Short mmCIF file of C-alpha atoms and ligand atoms in Angstrom, two decimals:
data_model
loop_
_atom_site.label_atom_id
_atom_site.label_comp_id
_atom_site.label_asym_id
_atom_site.label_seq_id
_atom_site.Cartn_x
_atom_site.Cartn_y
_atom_site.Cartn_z
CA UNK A 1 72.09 2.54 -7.47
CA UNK A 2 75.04 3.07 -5.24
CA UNK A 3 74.97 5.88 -2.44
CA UNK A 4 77.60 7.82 -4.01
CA UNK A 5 76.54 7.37 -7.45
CA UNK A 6 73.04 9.46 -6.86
CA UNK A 7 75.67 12.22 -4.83
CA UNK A 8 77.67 12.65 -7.93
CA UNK A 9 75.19 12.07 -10.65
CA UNK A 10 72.55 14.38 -8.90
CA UNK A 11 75.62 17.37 -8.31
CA UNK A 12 76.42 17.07 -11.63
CA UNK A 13 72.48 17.65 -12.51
CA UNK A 14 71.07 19.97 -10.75
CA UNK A 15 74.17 22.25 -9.65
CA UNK A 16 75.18 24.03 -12.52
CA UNK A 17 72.33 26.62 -13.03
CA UNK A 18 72.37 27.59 -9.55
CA UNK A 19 74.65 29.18 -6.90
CA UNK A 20 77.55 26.36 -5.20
CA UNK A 21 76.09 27.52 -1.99
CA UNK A 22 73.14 24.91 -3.10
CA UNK A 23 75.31 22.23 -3.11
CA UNK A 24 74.65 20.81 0.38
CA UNK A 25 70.72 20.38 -0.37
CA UNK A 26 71.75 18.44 -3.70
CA UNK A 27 73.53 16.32 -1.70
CA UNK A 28 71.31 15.85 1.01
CA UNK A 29 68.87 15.03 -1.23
CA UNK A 30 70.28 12.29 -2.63
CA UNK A 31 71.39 10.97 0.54
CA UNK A 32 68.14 10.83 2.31
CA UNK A 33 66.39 8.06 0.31
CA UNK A 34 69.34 5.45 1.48
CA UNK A 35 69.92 7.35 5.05
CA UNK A 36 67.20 4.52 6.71
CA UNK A 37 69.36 2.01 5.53
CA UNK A 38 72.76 3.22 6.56
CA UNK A 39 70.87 3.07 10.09
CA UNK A 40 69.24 -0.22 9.46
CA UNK A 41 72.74 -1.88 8.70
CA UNK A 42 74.14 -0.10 11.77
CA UNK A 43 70.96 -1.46 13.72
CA UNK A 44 71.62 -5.04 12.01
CA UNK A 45 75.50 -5.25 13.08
CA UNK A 46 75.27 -4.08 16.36
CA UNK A 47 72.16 -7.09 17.11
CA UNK A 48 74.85 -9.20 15.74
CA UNK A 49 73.23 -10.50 12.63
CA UNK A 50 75.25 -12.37 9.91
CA UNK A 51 75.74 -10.66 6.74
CA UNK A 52 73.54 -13.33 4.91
CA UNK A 53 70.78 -12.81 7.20
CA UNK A 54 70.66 -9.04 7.26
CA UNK A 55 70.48 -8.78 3.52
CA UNK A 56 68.05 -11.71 2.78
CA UNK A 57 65.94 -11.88 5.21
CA UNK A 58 65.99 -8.69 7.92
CA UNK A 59 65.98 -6.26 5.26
CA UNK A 60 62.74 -7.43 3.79
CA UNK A 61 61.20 -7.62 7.63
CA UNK A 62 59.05 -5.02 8.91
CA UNK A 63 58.60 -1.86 10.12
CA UNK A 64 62.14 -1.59 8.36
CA UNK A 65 60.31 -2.17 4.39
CA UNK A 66 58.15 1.00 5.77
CA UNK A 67 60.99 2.95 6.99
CA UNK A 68 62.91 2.44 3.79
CA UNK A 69 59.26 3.38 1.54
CA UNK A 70 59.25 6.75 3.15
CA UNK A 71 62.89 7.76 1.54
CA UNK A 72 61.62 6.38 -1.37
CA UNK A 73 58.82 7.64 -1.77
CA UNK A 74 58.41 10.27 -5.52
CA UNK A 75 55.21 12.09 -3.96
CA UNK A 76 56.81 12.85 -0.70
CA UNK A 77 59.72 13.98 -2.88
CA UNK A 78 57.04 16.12 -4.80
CA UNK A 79 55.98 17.10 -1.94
CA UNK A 80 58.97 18.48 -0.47
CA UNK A 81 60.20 20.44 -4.00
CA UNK A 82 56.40 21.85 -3.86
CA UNK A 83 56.47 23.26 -0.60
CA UNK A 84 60.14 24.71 -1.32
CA UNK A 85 58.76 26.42 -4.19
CA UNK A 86 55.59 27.57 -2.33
CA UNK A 87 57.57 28.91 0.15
CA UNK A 88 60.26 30.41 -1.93
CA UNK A 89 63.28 28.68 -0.30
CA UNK A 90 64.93 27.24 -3.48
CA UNK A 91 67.26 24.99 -1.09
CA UNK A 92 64.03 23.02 0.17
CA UNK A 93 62.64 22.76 -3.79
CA UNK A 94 66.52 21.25 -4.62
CA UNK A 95 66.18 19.07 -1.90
CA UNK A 96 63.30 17.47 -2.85
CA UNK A 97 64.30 17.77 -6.71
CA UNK A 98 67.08 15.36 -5.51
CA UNK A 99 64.91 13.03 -3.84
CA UNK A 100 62.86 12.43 -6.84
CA UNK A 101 66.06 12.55 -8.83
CA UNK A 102 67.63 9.48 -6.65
CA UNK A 103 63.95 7.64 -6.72
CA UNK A 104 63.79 7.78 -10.80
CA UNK A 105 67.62 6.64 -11.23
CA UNK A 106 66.67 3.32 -8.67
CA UNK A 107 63.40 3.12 -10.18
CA UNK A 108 65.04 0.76 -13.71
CA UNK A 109 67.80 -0.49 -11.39
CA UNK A 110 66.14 -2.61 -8.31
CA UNK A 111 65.10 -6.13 -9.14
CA UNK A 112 63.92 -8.18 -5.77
CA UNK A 113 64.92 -5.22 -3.75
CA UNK A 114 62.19 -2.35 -4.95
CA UNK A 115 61.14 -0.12 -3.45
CA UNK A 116 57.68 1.46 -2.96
CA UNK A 117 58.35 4.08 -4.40
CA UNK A 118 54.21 5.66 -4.40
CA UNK A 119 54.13 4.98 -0.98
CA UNK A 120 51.77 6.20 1.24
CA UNK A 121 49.35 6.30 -2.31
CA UNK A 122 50.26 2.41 -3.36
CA UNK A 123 52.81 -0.22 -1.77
CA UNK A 124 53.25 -1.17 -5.19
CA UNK A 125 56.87 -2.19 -6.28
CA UNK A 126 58.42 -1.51 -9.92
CA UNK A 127 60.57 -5.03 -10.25
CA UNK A 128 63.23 -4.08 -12.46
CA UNK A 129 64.38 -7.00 -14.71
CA UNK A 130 67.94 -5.30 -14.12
CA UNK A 131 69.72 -4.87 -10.99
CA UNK A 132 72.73 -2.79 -10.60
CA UNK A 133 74.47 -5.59 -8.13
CA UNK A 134 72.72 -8.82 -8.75
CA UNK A 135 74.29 -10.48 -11.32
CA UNK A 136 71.23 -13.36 -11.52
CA UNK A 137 69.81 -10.22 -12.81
CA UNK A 138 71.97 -8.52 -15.39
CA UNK A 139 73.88 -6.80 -12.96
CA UNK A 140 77.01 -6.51 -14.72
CA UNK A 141 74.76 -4.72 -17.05
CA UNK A 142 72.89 -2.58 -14.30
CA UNK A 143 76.44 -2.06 -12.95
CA UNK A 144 78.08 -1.04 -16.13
CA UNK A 145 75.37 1.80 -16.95
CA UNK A 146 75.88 3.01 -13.11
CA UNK A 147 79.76 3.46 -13.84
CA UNK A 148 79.14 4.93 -17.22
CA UNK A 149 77.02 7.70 -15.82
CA UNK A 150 79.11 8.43 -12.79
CA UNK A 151 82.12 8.96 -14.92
CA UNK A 152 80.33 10.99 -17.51
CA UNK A 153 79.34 13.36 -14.85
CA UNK A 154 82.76 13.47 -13.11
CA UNK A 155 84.21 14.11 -16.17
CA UNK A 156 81.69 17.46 -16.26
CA UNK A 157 81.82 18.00 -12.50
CA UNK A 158 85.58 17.95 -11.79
CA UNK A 159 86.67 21.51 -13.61
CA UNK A 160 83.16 23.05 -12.61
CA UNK A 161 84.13 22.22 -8.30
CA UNK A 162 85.18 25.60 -6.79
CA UNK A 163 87.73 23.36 -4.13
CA UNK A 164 90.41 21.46 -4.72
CA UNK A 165 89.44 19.55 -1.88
CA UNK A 166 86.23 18.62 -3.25
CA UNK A 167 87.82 17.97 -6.33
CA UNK A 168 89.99 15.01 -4.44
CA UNK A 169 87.09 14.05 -2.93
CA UNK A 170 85.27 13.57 -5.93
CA UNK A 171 88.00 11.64 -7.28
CA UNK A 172 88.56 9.24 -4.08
CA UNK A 173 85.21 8.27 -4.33
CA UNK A 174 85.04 7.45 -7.80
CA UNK A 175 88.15 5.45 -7.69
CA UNK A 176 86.21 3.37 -4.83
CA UNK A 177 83.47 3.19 -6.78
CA UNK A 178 85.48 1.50 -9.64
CA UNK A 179 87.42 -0.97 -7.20
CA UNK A 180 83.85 -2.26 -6.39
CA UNK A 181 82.64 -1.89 -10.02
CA UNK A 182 85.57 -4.45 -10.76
CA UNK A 183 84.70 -6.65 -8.21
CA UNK A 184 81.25 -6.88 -8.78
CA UNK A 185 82.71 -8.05 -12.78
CA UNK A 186 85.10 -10.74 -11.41
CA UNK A 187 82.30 -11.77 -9.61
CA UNK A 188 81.69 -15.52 -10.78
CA UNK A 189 78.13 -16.28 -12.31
ZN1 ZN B 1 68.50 4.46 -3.51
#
């Protein structure tokens, strides 16, 4: 899935039976599991690699494949949502409630780009036979469920937001979301 689609669907989630003031750990949470590739790509651009290159062939190169399986990873997700309920700070358990959250929405999405999600207990990769991008691979399919769910959850989110600014924020993002949702339909097979 998208970046922003785990921030939204995870909000809309795990928010509602707890204070707002957990809202930044939801979010983080979510964010985490992509945050080694946001640095990857940076990492890619700035040694100058075409766009083709980075996302067939550096992407796939190592240590970055182990960088990526340790924001993917379910038990160190577990892990983290243990420990924040063995120590009693309910923003850690959130946090890694979101993690796991993000891992099981990728987890029937990813075709050739799995991830190890057991990692550091297997390296093994769930091959989706959907994608939610690669139309070889149903994506219009993969992309369409991603859409659905994002605006089923905005549509529960928007009245429940205490700001109006995160309200437009909300609302800016899903209109990007849907620019590249239509794009990714035009796209030609
Ligand atoms: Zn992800």
């Amino acid at each position: 899935m998208n970046t922003p689609s785990h921030l939204i669907l995870n909000l809309a989630l795990l928010r509602r039976p707890v204070a707002p003031v957990m809202t930044w750990p939801i979010l983080l949470g979510a964010l985490i599991p992509d945050a080694a590739m946001f640095v990857f790509y940076g990492w890619a651009r700035w040694q100058r690699l075409p766009e083709q290159t980075i996302w067939s062939e550096a992407y796939y190169s190592q240590p970055w494949q182990t960088i990526f399986a340790v924001g993917n990873s379910i038990p160190l997700g577990l892990f983290t949502a243990a420990l924040g309920y063995g120590l009693k700070r309910p923003w850690l358990g959130l946090l890694g409630a979101s993690m796991v959250l993000h891992h099981l929405a990728d987890l029937p999405l990813h075709h050739d780009d799995a991830h190890q999600h057991f990692w550091p207990l297997s390296s093994v990769r769930f091959i989706s036979p959907i994608s939610y991008w690669d139309v070889d691979h149903f994506g219009r399919l993969g992309a369409t469920l991603e859409m659905t769910l994002v605006l089923v959850a905005t549509v529960y989110l928007l009245p429940r937001l205490s700001f109006t600014t995160s309200q437009g924020l909300l609302v800016v993002t899903v209109a990007l979301s849907s620019i590249a949702y239509g794009l990714l339909l035009l796209t030609p097979p």
